C-alpha angles and dihedrals in degrees: 000000000000121000117257100194116049148112120256128187134200131176136208134191129210130247087260095058107115094244091047092050086058093046090051093051093047093049092046087056090051088052091049092055094043090051090055094042123359090210095057119133116223136176108161127160126197132208121193130188136145105338092329131109119184122192120194134165150083129291143172111197147109121316089234087081100078134177087257092055091048089054090051091050091052093049092047091052092052091046092051091052089053108248112155098139130131092248096043122020127163092224101041104039117108114240118208117190124201104165121143141170121296116262112267088219091060092041094055091054094049102039121089113240132171108323092346117104122216109287133217114276092230143354117266151113125261131191134204126190141184135172140172097249093106137022090254090053095246130129108273100231096058092039093058094039089057093044094054092055093043089054092051092047092051090052091049095048093045092053093244090118105025094163095064119095129222097253117086144143134198135193126190125192114193129194114229122204118187088352095304128107111245107168146344114273092188140353127200123192125175116183133175112243145176116278090243092069123086125210096261092052092050090049092057092046090054098041100078091047090058095043093047092051099047119073115262111284094016099102112125123242115280092247091059096045103101122187119179092341092192089059099237135050109170102128108059146136120050090334090064100036134009116251131211134187115257102018097118101060095140091050088050093054131024106330093249095305091113136031121275126209093214101245121124123224109207121094094022129111117228096263084075105090090205083077109023098041092048087054090048092049091052090047092054095043092048092051092049091055092038090055090055093244092126141358092226130022135177122187126193123198124187131195142184121218111264094011117112105203123063115256092221141006110200123187126190123176095180093236092302096099126111096199138055109278095214091054089045090056090051093048093049091053090051092052097047130032101228096197113115090254092045093051093047091049097044094048097033094235102160091088135099094261103120111087089070091058094058097091136036095023137302092242136057091040127127118261109249130220094244093055099269114149090007089158088070093066119117096209096127095060098096093044091051092049090050093048091057099034 
């Protein structure tokens, strides 16, 4: 039996965190290839350190995307984040590119041929999750951790807080009573800042962003509100710590409130089920909860490389469901083709919509008119209600 009274913590990191800089560059490269050819194949990783950006990976796409254009994409991403510091500057950083053609062995397993449908780009397990803790059907701790950093980033970009730097982290611990979040037990925010600011000043800059994000009356006690606990955070970003693509997979998903299959998203085109099937699993779980069939739902999908259909579709509603879970699994598979091609078609994933996912979570975002965050739609709700009427 699950606990009903407990503390649970999730963390987030800003777009200027070294790992998120790398995610942003890698996803901007995916967008560049998909803009040139929606059927491009991309798997590009990024490493960032002091004034150095390294790109490495495999692609299959048009020759119009050149090493020079990839360098320009990387610099533009760093500029948009806001890095113009001595140790990491969008204009001055060296960019090394080691990108080559996709393996023909992988390609033959993924490509459709004859009577064979397009296969999964790799084996693996992917999870999707939804719950009723927030309006966007996300776990509350990760939702508020993201929102605090988004608020600070908006203030920095607008010029309202020009002395804050791009690198930041947050951590929110919520108290749960009878299984529901009721208040913040502690909040931690570390944010890069200009050398002219002391710790107390930074604390008061951060405070309203936390209080405005949390529901009224949820602010933690003063003694558990930690801002820059080390006292100083001037050197940050890739100059302070090396970044790599794909190292913040729990930040990208559910903050530890749900299982994770281990695969990263950023830098991968949507034939990679690490990305597309995780989006599909969230889409299905969100619609199950949105339809009122359960208060919590986790969905696991599994795939084999080169095989089109999932090997398993597992549904768990944690005892909160109002319908048979085996039937629910069958209905979901009837409503959505969970092959790689079916997912990409249903959610419209072969579009340049990925750079925007690189920070503040891939889930719990609003669907956008151009197809961004399509996996957050609730367009299966009525069909699910009808199936279980």
